[in-house]
Amino acid sequence: MMSRKRESSKWILSRELKDTTFIEELPEGERGKPFVITPLGTRVKRILVSGTVTAKSTEDNYTKLTVADSIGPFYVTVFNSEYQPDTKEMADALELNEMVTIMGRVNTFKTDDGVIYININPEKIMRVDSVMLKYWTSRCQRIAIRKILAIGEMSKLESPDRAKLVAMGYSDEEADCAIRHLEHYKSYDIQGFREAITSASKIPVAEAEDASLKEEVLQFIKTHADPQKGCKYEDIVAHMKGKNADQAETDELLNILGSEGEIYEVALKRYKAV
Amino acid sequence: MAITVDKIGEQTKNETMIVKIISLREKETKTERGEGVYHYGMLGDGSGTLPFTAWSIPATIRAGDVVELKNFTVKKYNDALRVYIDSRTEVVLRPDDKLDVKHVYREYKIKDLNIKDAFVSVSGILKDPIEKTYEKDGQSKTVVHCTLEDDTGSIRLSLFDRKLAPGRYYKIDGAKLSEYKGRYRLTAGDKTQIAEVSSFRIPDTKIYDINELMRPVDSVNVTGVAVFLGEKGGLISRCSECRKTIDDIRCPDHPEAKIFLDLYAYFTIEDGTGDIQCNVGRAGLLELLNLKEEDLNIDKPKVSKAEVSKRLAEKILSVPLLLDGDAVLGTNGPLFRARRIRRMDEPLLKKVLQAYEGEML
């Protein structure tokens, strides 16, 4: 039997995964999880992330974690698996504000209206310290900035040319990423992305996500949703404004609840609790 | 008017050149169309040298002959220009001509050496010479094995019948590059030109991304996080005769030989650009695990196998590491032989990040 090379993990900041809108189609007859293509053209199946545990909910069969790097959250679901019993145990033992490094597979869910939710199914969870977080963040920034530079150079060419970019000193991976970016994310705000990741240098003191706000949104949806049509987005935003959460924060909370499987969109901008 | 070798480019067409065939080798091929033979080697003139491939060449041509070539073609192969001689090329022997050849070798940084280019020019500081004598044709000769280091890495260099001063910088022009047990090495023979050059800055750490380590290079650094630690590593017993790992109390091949305790670990690290298998031996692990030589006395060991395995996991897993060592070619691809493993703390991380920043700037 031919041995397959181990798929090494990609190191990306949360923003790159959050902004992902493209899932590669699996070749016919192939099963398993597909690769996602991020805005920087990174082709991701296995990922290694570091951050602080900001939310956790534990069930018998799974544990959900939110792990935040310095610019946003990763959503993590750890299932009870006979193959990796230690992983669930480790997740259950984690406390809020603990720093972790997680290696796992990305798992995608696409809604009918094309919105993609991505979470991580861990293969390995490691407790780490702030040095590891700083190291991981700086590596992610360096990798991302080199990809952004490669995209800039590729954009200047008349047509994408991998060999030319490699001749300029970029790696094969960086050249491939630039080509994939131009194929799938040509109109992406790369400057905005660069500014966001540059700000990631500051490793924040762990700030737990405001779990009470999330609970507030969930309770509001549960109590105010029409049995058929669900709860209006505008009503949720208006309610949360009264709780000092602006629209962007409410969007983020809705995303979290959606990716955690607590709510779903029954129709455009109408939500119901599961 | 004949063109000279130094004027040849990819666009060269319908030109004539008068060159010396410096070397000529034959290679047999087997294809679907049958078996065949082609020749390859080096040609040159007073302006330089180039490799060539001759799909067809008169059988009378020998290395050392001066020939006139018409209708040859030039293409890039392995990033280097190459002259191609085929059935349309006119090859005229010029038996009365003599031609001095100027050898021009491509200059490389040690990290960029590629076995596809067999004769190269490299500059660096000479270190750690070890002199040995050997017999050839009844005469005693000397060879000095040393290390040549530049700002990108280092390489083993063998100097035949020459002595150079350690600590000085040299340009080694026309050294032969070869591979032995996954590592590159240079050999300076009697045709190799060596000249002392002025010194240049060599950084303490030469940190590479893992995906840059596709070819062998010594004395480099990688950083990363270990995502796998081999279970068979740790405190092991070895036969003093064959140095094989022993699972029993004695070596099956050398039952009389003494057994000694040793340290060994293998693991995989990732840095976001890829992964690489690493191994580390006794010296590197003694430092990492805070152990002394006497702790490994087989009659009175101060640590147990389980204790070493536990310490190894604590020191290697879940922490950012800085590895010093050599990138080599293993049977399954690139491999990193670590001489030293350091767990990064704040000051070391700062140093590493500065090294990365310097490179980005």
XYZ file of C-alpha atoms in Angstrom:
635
model
C 0.000 0.000 0.000
C 1.302 3.443 -0.857
C 2.009 5.523 2.238
C 0.421 8.979 2.287
C 2.408 11.917 3.537
C 1.037 13.324 6.759
C -1.024 16.453 6.180
C 0.839 19.057 8.194
C -1.270 21.628 9.972
C -1.742 25.212 8.818
C -1.135 27.993 11.318
C -3.614 30.793 10.749
C -5.151 33.518 12.865
C -8.890 33.388 13.618
C -9.725 36.164 11.161
C -8.442 34.138 8.206
C -10.672 31.202 9.123
C -13.648 33.408 9.976
C -13.537 35.150 6.582
C -13.404 31.856 4.704
C -16.183 31.462 2.155
C -14.913 28.709 -0.127
C -15.054 24.962 0.442
C -13.304 22.691 -2.040
C -15.461 19.962 -3.502
C -14.400 16.442 -2.650
C -13.325 14.358 -5.646
C -16.047 11.948 -6.774
C -16.191 8.852 -4.657
C -13.946 10.295 -1.956
C -15.253 10.548 1.575
C -14.045 12.662 4.449
C -13.764 16.309 5.209
C -13.097 18.704 2.357
C -10.357 21.334 2.294
C -11.385 24.933 2.795
C -9.672 27.743 0.936
C -9.108 30.808 3.110
C -8.951 34.417 1.855
C -5.137 34.178 1.697
C -5.483 31.063 -0.446
C -4.392 28.701 2.319
C -5.734 25.207 1.656
C -6.730 23.960 5.079
C -7.828 20.642 6.438
C -5.697 20.343 9.556
C -5.088 23.426 11.643
C -3.025 24.368 14.698
C -4.328 27.262 16.754
C -3.417 28.857 20.055
C -5.477 31.047 22.312
C -7.365 31.466 25.527
C -10.444 29.453 26.436
C -13.215 32.036 26.611
C -16.298 29.809 26.697
C -17.003 26.193 27.408
C -20.091 24.003 27.486
C -19.948 20.342 28.326
C -22.372 17.604 27.315
C -22.036 13.838 27.578
C -21.209 13.376 23.930
C -19.385 16.566 23.174
C -17.742 19.624 24.646
C -17.799 23.009 22.953
C -15.015 25.497 23.448
C -14.417 28.987 22.219
C -10.700 29.680 21.986
C -9.765 33.273 21.253
C -6.543 34.481 19.746
C -5.802 38.184 19.956
C -8.156 39.136 17.120
C -11.088 36.775 17.359
C -12.495 33.391 18.289
C -12.087 29.834 17.032
C -14.990 27.496 17.658
C -14.051 24.037 18.802
C -16.211 20.928 19.199
C -14.736 17.889 20.909
C -16.730 14.710 20.461
C -16.569 11.620 22.629
C -14.560 9.330 20.420
C -13.232 5.874 21.088
C -10.168 6.838 19.037
C -9.320 9.914 21.070
C -10.825 9.491 24.533
C -8.108 11.713 26.066
C -9.091 14.703 23.942
C -12.599 14.964 25.389
C -11.237 14.422 28.898
C -8.688 17.160 28.322
C -11.344 19.540 26.978
C -13.587 18.855 29.973
C -10.743 19.575 32.355
C -9.999 22.989 30.837
C -10.966 26.080 32.771
C -11.964 29.454 31.362
C -8.959 31.727 30.687
C -6.577 28.809 30.317
C -4.185 29.052 27.378
C -4.253 26.175 24.940
C -2.870 25.004 21.639
C -5.220 22.858 19.628
C -4.435 20.782 16.587
C -7.436 19.471 14.722
C -9.471 19.128 11.559
C -11.698 21.885 10.281
C -15.336 20.980 9.999
C -17.637 23.050 7.835
C -21.347 23.684 7.798
C -22.982 25.625 4.992
C -26.470 27.050 5.407
C -28.996 27.141 2.556
C -28.209 30.791 1.948
C -24.515 30.032 1.615
C -23.224 31.150 5.012
C -20.324 28.966 6.123
C -19.677 28.067 9.728
C -16.351 26.472 10.534
C -15.372 24.743 13.705
C -12.429 22.657 14.725
C -12.557 19.017 15.790
C -9.400 18.577 17.887
C -6.976 15.698 17.604
C -4.717 17.139 20.270
C -5.258 19.722 23.002
C -2.252 21.058 24.875
C -2.129 23.465 27.829
C 0.453 26.111 27.006
C 1.923 29.329 28.404
C 2.077 32.907 27.147
C 5.435 32.295 25.403
C 3.781 29.691 23.221
C 0.939 32.099 22.436
C 3.386 34.811 21.454
C 5.412 32.400 19.349
C 2.326 31.056 17.572
C 0.938 34.546 16.944
C 4.202 35.849 15.522
C 4.567 32.792 13.282
C 0.995 33.222 12.011
C 1.628 36.902 11.297
C 4.863 36.162 9.469
C 3.272 33.406 7.375
C 0.256 35.611 6.565
C 2.334 38.674 5.673
C 4.530 36.660 3.322
C 1.367 35.354 1.644
C -0.010 38.885 1.340
C 3.254 40.026 -0.267
C 3.104 37.051 -2.645
C -0.487 37.960 -3.556
C 0.655 41.526 -4.265
C 3.409 40.315 -6.586
C 1.131 37.805 -8.318
C -1.490 40.515 -8.895
C 1.086 42.594 -10.764
C 1.664 39.812 -13.328
C -0.389 39.718 -16.527
C -1.489 36.197 -15.685
C -0.776 34.084 -12.576
C 2.639 32.473 -12.922
C 3.785 30.183 -10.118
C 7.341 29.822 -11.435
C 7.889 33.582 -11.575
C 6.878 33.979 -7.952
C 9.114 31.114 -6.851
C 11.982 32.730 -8.775
C 11.376 35.890 -6.709
C 12.054 33.899 -3.529
C 8.548 32.878 -2.495
C 7.905 29.258 -1.551
C 5.820 26.892 -3.670
C 3.115 27.082 -0.995
C 3.079 30.895 -1.037
C 2.851 30.935 -4.836
C -0.005 28.407 -4.776
C -1.808 30.426 -2.117
C -1.530 33.588 -4.244
C -3.060 31.758 -7.215
C -5.909 30.394 -5.092
C -6.544 33.842 -3.610
C -6.893 35.325 -7.089
C -9.221 32.480 -8.105
C -11.564 32.686 -5.144
C -11.128 35.980 -3.281
C -10.186 38.598 -5.855
C -12.396 41.277 -4.274
C -11.407 40.475 -0.677
C -10.290 43.436 1.464
C -6.714 42.311 1.919
C -5.607 45.663 3.339
C -8.217 45.428 6.087
C -7.061 41.900 6.806
C -3.440 43.037 7.006
C -4.321 45.774 9.468
C -6.234 43.287 11.611
C -3.436 40.748 11.779
C -0.806 43.389 12.410
C -2.737 44.366 15.512
C -2.522 40.754 16.674
C 0.986 41.299 18.063
C -0.458 42.320 21.365
C -1.233 39.181 23.295
C -4.142 40.098 25.479
C -4.516 39.118 29.053
C -7.179 36.482 28.841
C -10.565 38.057 28.713
C -13.434 35.682 29.083
C -16.172 36.179 26.562
C -19.230 37.642 28.153
C -21.143 34.436 28.541
C -24.091 36.285 30.067
C -24.598 38.301 26.841
C -24.683 35.115 24.828
C -27.163 33.637 27.240
C -29.203 36.851 26.958
C -29.453 36.486 23.161
C -30.403 32.830 23.463
C -33.067 33.501 26.068
C -34.489 36.388 24.024
C -34.785 34.157 20.952
C -36.372 31.360 22.988
C -38.959 33.661 24.543
C -39.704 35.999 21.612
C -39.591 33.679 18.598
C -42.755 33.167 16.557
C -43.316 29.369 16.446
C -43.238 29.432 12.625
C -41.270 32.500 11.596
C -38.742 32.691 14.424
C -37.360 35.841 16.004
C -36.569 38.944 13.946
C -32.916 39.998 13.718
C -33.851 43.661 14.221
C -35.653 42.798 17.473
C -32.613 40.950 18.788
C -30.319 43.858 17.921
C -32.685 46.357 19.559
C -32.942 44.198 22.690
C -29.171 43.779 22.946
C -28.588 47.512 22.520
C -30.416 47.856 25.804
C -27.816 45.517 27.279
C -24.940 47.674 25.976
C -24.047 45.305 23.107
C -23.763 47.022 19.710
C -24.864 45.467 16.413
C -21.409 44.016 15.614
C -21.232 42.335 19.011
C -24.730 40.937 18.582
C -23.767 39.590 15.133
C -20.786 37.881 16.721
C -22.981 36.379 19.448
C -25.443 35.117 16.829
C -22.532 33.558 14.915
C -21.271 31.869 18.063
C -24.702 30.511 18.930
C -25.155 29.348 15.341
C -21.834 27.553 15.201
C -22.502 25.993 18.586
C -25.763 24.619 17.262
C -27.905 26.522 19.782
C -29.845 28.511 17.155
C -30.536 28.389 13.429
C -31.859 30.734 10.763
C -35.413 29.683 9.810
C -35.544 32.348 7.136
C -33.388 35.283 6.163
C -32.489 37.121 9.381
C -35.019 35.179 11.474
C -33.743 32.939 14.239
C -35.060 30.066 16.299
C -33.534 28.139 19.161
C -32.782 24.462 18.481
C 32.643 34.870 -36.456
C 32.420 32.304 -33.673
C 30.572 33.095 -30.474
C 32.260 32.541 -27.103
C 30.749 30.574 -24.228
C 30.193 33.648 -22.054
C 27.969 35.214 -24.756
C 25.641 32.219 -24.974
C 22.063 32.661 -23.789
C 18.714 30.926 -24.143
C 18.075 32.948 -27.308
C 21.303 31.803 -29.039
C 20.499 30.365 -32.481
C 22.389 29.667 -35.751
C 25.747 30.423 -34.158
C 29.136 28.767 -34.453
C 31.480 28.201 -31.533
C 34.908 26.696 -31.142
C 35.212 24.866 -27.841
C 37.183 22.252 -26.040
C 35.337 19.126 -24.922
C 36.465 19.071 -21.283
C 34.653 15.888 -20.285
C 32.588 13.366 -22.193
C 30.485 10.660 -20.653
C 28.117 8.118 -22.151
C 24.710 7.155 -20.863
C 22.433 4.343 -22.000
C 18.711 4.911 -22.241
C 15.764 2.563 -22.463
C 12.508 3.918 -23.783
C 9.372 2.485 -25.396
C 11.095 3.013 -28.733
C 14.063 0.901 -27.719
C 17.535 1.270 -26.298
C 19.902 4.088 -27.137
C 22.973 5.993 -26.067
C 23.610 9.697 -25.542
C 26.605 11.664 -24.306
C 26.980 14.492 -21.866
C 29.792 16.481 -20.315
C 31.365 19.911 -20.092
C 32.667 22.099 -22.890
C 34.451 25.416 -22.664
C 36.751 28.073 -24.094
C 38.760 30.986 -22.810
C 35.604 32.709 -21.561
C 33.983 29.963 -19.486
C 32.401 26.521 -19.413
C 28.945 25.027 -19.966
C 27.420 21.590 -19.612
C 26.193 19.891 -22.756
C 24.047 16.968 -23.847
C 24.775 15.318 -27.188
C 21.941 13.201 -28.544
C 24.236 12.511 -31.495
C 28.013 13.080 -31.711
C 30.737 11.643 -33.985
C 32.293 8.539 -32.439
C 35.802 9.907 -32.973
C 35.371 12.812 -30.538
C 37.204 12.420 -27.225
C 37.565 14.521 -24.095
C 40.292 17.113 -24.706
C 39.427 17.602 -28.406
C 38.795 21.047 -29.815
C 35.690 21.122 -32.032
C 33.699 23.605 -34.046
C 29.949 23.433 -33.375
C 27.314 24.775 -35.767
C 23.530 24.693 -35.332
C 23.559 23.721 -31.678
C 20.710 24.751 -29.386
C 20.712 26.182 -25.859
C 18.102 25.599 -23.188
C 17.823 25.928 -19.440
C 17.945 22.649 -17.530
C 17.868 22.594 -13.727
C 18.132 26.394 -13.729
C 21.406 26.321 -15.687
C 22.123 26.901 -19.377
C 22.963 23.764 -21.320
C 24.146 23.242 -24.893
C 22.321 20.565 -26.885
C 23.972 18.780 -29.812
C 21.722 16.717 -32.077
C 21.666 15.266 -35.588
C 21.306 18.763 -37.106
C 24.425 20.024 -35.324
C 27.635 20.068 -37.329
C 30.558 18.871 -35.161
C 33.918 19.426 -36.871
C 37.071 18.183 -35.177
C 39.976 20.700 -35.223
C 42.948 18.445 -34.432
C 45.587 21.146 -34.808
C 43.919 23.686 -32.507
C 44.744 24.187 -28.848
C 42.427 26.029 -26.492
C 42.869 27.143 -22.897
C 39.664 26.834 -20.920
C 38.652 29.277 -18.236
C 36.705 27.404 -15.619
C 33.832 29.456 -14.229
C 31.894 27.972 -11.352
C 28.611 29.223 -10.059
C 28.904 30.872 -6.668
C 26.603 29.456 -4.028
C 25.614 30.174 -0.497
C 26.026 26.912 1.432
C 22.278 26.639 2.084
C 21.532 26.819 -1.663
C 23.974 24.113 -2.802
C 22.331 21.597 -5.074
C 23.827 18.245 -5.993
C 22.722 18.843 -9.599
C 25.630 21.294 -9.868
C 28.671 19.110 -9.148
C 31.447 21.758 -9.217
C 30.819 24.939 -7.315
C 32.331 28.035 -5.784
C 31.709 28.694 -2.069
C 33.146 31.185 0.420
C 33.266 30.882 4.185
C 35.223 30.619 7.379
C 37.299 27.481 7.910
C 36.756 25.651 11.198
C 37.686 22.505 13.123
C 40.417 20.993 10.896
C 41.388 17.361 11.486
C 44.430 16.115 9.603
C 44.765 12.517 8.428
C 47.385 10.720 6.386
C 46.756 8.086 3.765
C 48.758 6.059 1.272
C 48.455 6.553 -2.473
C 50.747 4.954 -5.028
C 53.173 4.126 -2.243
C 53.363 7.732 -1.084
C 52.074 9.206 2.143
C 49.565 11.982 1.558
C 47.469 14.184 3.826
C 43.828 15.082 3.832
C 42.340 17.727 6.101
C 38.675 17.318 7.016
C 37.175 20.599 8.209
C 34.013 22.712 8.226
C 33.324 25.659 5.958
C 30.687 28.039 7.288
C 28.993 31.054 5.718
C 26.036 33.190 6.756
C 23.538 30.535 5.629
C 24.952 27.301 7.076
C 27.990 25.042 7.047
C 29.338 22.054 5.131
C 32.092 19.470 5.562
C 35.124 20.178 3.381
C 37.952 17.766 2.574
C 41.216 19.353 1.448
C 43.649 17.010 -0.271
C 47.318 17.889 0.175
C 46.542 21.410 1.307
C 46.557 23.102 4.644
C 44.573 26.198 5.430
C 44.452 28.257 8.591
C 41.384 27.777 10.776
C 39.481 30.969 11.604
C 40.258 32.570 8.231
C 37.882 33.161 5.323
C 38.454 31.473 1.980
C 36.858 31.272 -1.437
C 36.893 27.677 -2.648
C 36.502 27.730 -6.411
C 35.737 24.536 -8.297
C 35.160 22.270 -5.297
C 33.346 19.002 -5.971
C 29.975 18.661 -4.272
C 28.818 15.190 -3.307
C 26.316 13.549 -0.993
C 27.149 10.977 1.663
C 24.616 9.509 4.087
C 22.161 12.307 3.430
C 24.662 15.133 3.973
C 26.442 17.289 1.444
C 30.234 17.616 1.471
C 32.822 19.435 -0.593
C 36.124 18.111 -1.826
C 38.955 20.391 -2.887
C 41.317 18.600 -5.234
C 44.410 19.781 -7.086
C 42.358 21.733 -9.665
C 40.368 23.610 -7.024
C 41.417 27.238 -6.650
C 41.531 28.517 -3.073
C 42.046 32.164 -2.148
C 41.843 33.964 1.174
C 39.065 36.560 1.245
C 38.023 39.253 3.675
C 35.783 38.310 6.586
C 32.006 38.708 6.570
C 29.314 38.555 9.231
C 28.078 35.129 10.258
C 25.024 35.232 12.525
C 24.818 33.088 15.663
C 21.466 31.673 14.627
C 20.394 30.870 11.107
C 16.704 30.177 11.449
C 14.818 28.636 8.549
C 11.213 27.822 7.910
C 10.743 24.066 7.762
C 9.630 24.199 4.134
C 12.995 25.761 3.235
C 14.932 22.707 4.400
C 14.567 20.570 1.320
C 18.310 19.994 0.810
C 21.070 19.101 3.257
C 22.750 21.918 5.174
C 24.658 21.826 8.466
C 24.631 24.204 11.449
C 21.189 25.714 11.033
C 18.197 26.351 13.287
C 14.519 25.625 13.118
C 11.765 26.525 15.519
C 8.500 24.734 16.061
C 6.134 22.810 18.245
C 6.451 19.056 18.642
C 3.212 17.390 17.590
C 4.466 13.817 17.950
C 7.023 12.196 20.236
C 8.250 8.683 19.435
C 7.575 6.160 22.206
C 10.716 4.139 21.563
C 12.987 7.036 22.474
C 14.161 8.024 25.936
C 16.581 6.039 28.060
C 17.821 3.069 26.063
C 20.417 0.323 26.400
C 23.006 -0.197 23.692
C 25.607 -2.838 22.900
C 29.109 -1.331 23.208
C 30.261 -3.485 20.280
C 27.617 -2.812 17.590
C 25.834 0.150 19.288
C 22.452 -1.409 18.480
C 19.559 -0.832 20.874
C 19.139 -3.757 23.239
C 15.741 -4.819 24.580
C 17.162 -7.691 26.614
C 19.967 -7.727 29.188
C 22.562 -8.639 26.544
C 23.142 -8.157 22.834
C 21.994 -11.193 20.810
C 24.946 -10.735 18.424
C 27.592 -9.863 21.042
C 26.531 -11.557 24.290
C 29.924 -10.861 25.915
C 29.949 -7.159 25.084
C 29.167 -4.544 27.707
C 25.837 -2.765 27.669
C 25.652 0.969 28.285
C 22.837 3.444 28.819
C 22.179 6.047 26.173
C 19.664 8.759 25.366
C 17.807 9.132 22.099
C 14.581 10.796 20.995
C 12.690 11.256 17.760
C 9.781 13.586 17.202
C 7.948 15.659 14.595
C 7.854 19.428 14.750
C 5.717 21.912 12.874
C 6.214 25.643 12.385
C 3.218 26.500 10.222
C 5.095 26.022 6.946
C 5.397 22.242 7.205
C 6.636 19.456 9.404
C 9.960 17.664 9.763
C 11.098 14.543 11.541
C 13.789 15.294 14.116
C 16.112 13.156 16.145
C 18.473 13.998 18.949
C 21.131 12.009 20.734
C 22.912 11.820 24.035
C 24.618 15.221 24.215
C 21.516 17.174 23.225
C 19.287 15.279 25.643
C 21.670 15.477 28.605
C 21.375 19.275 28.394
C 17.640 19.325 27.726
C 16.804 16.890 30.520
C 19.257 18.389 33.012
C 21.177 15.149 33.362
C 24.869 14.423 33.872
C 27.003 11.684 32.337
C 27.276 9.928 35.711
C 23.479 9.708 35.915
C 23.666 7.191 33.077
C 26.069 4.786 34.789
C 24.497 1.403 34.031
C 25.557 -0.026 37.397
C 24.061 2.868 39.363
C 21.663 4.762 37.127
C 20.182 7.836 38.794
C 17.171 7.966 36.522
C 14.674 5.365 35.386
C 13.323 4.803 31.901
C 9.873 6.014 32.992
C 11.330 9.122 34.589
C 13.283 10.028 31.459
C 10.204 9.474 29.258
C 8.128 11.720 31.535
C 10.752 14.477 31.560
C 11.152 14.203 27.796
C 7.428 14.663 27.207
C 7.363 17.666 29.562
C 10.337 19.300 27.880
C 9.420 18.622 24.266
C 5.631 18.632 23.974
C 3.384 21.732 24.159
C 6.258 24.229 24.158
C 7.922 26.256 21.436
C 11.361 24.837 20.668
C 14.529 26.165 19.080
C 16.643 23.443 17.532
C 20.304 23.693 16.476
C 21.516 21.010 14.095
C 21.839 19.711 10.579
C 19.209 19.206 7.893
C 19.872 15.898 6.137
C 18.160 13.780 3.520
C 16.597 10.731 5.156
C 15.116 7.779 3.309
C 11.643 9.298 3.661
C 12.581 12.904 2.970
C 14.197 15.735 4.920
C 15.254 14.989 8.476
C 16.653 17.263 11.176
C 19.471 15.965 13.355
C 19.336 18.195 16.382
C 22.485 18.764 18.389
C 20.798 21.049 20.861
C 17.163 21.597 21.814
C 16.108 24.669 23.722
C 12.692 25.385 25.107
C 11.938 29.006 24.280
C 11.460 31.337 27.217
C 10.778 35.088 26.930
C 14.410 36.179 26.259
C 15.043 33.390 23.749
C 11.735 34.042 21.993
C 12.697 37.696 21.728
C 15.991 36.730 20.087
C 14.210 34.395 17.679
C 11.633 37.038 16.752
C 14.429 39.548 16.143
C 16.086 37.057 13.793
C 12.787 36.681 11.898
C 12.248 40.459 11.815
C 15.744 41.000 10.443
C 14.934 38.644 7.640
C 11.573 40.273 6.886
C 13.168 43.705 6.773
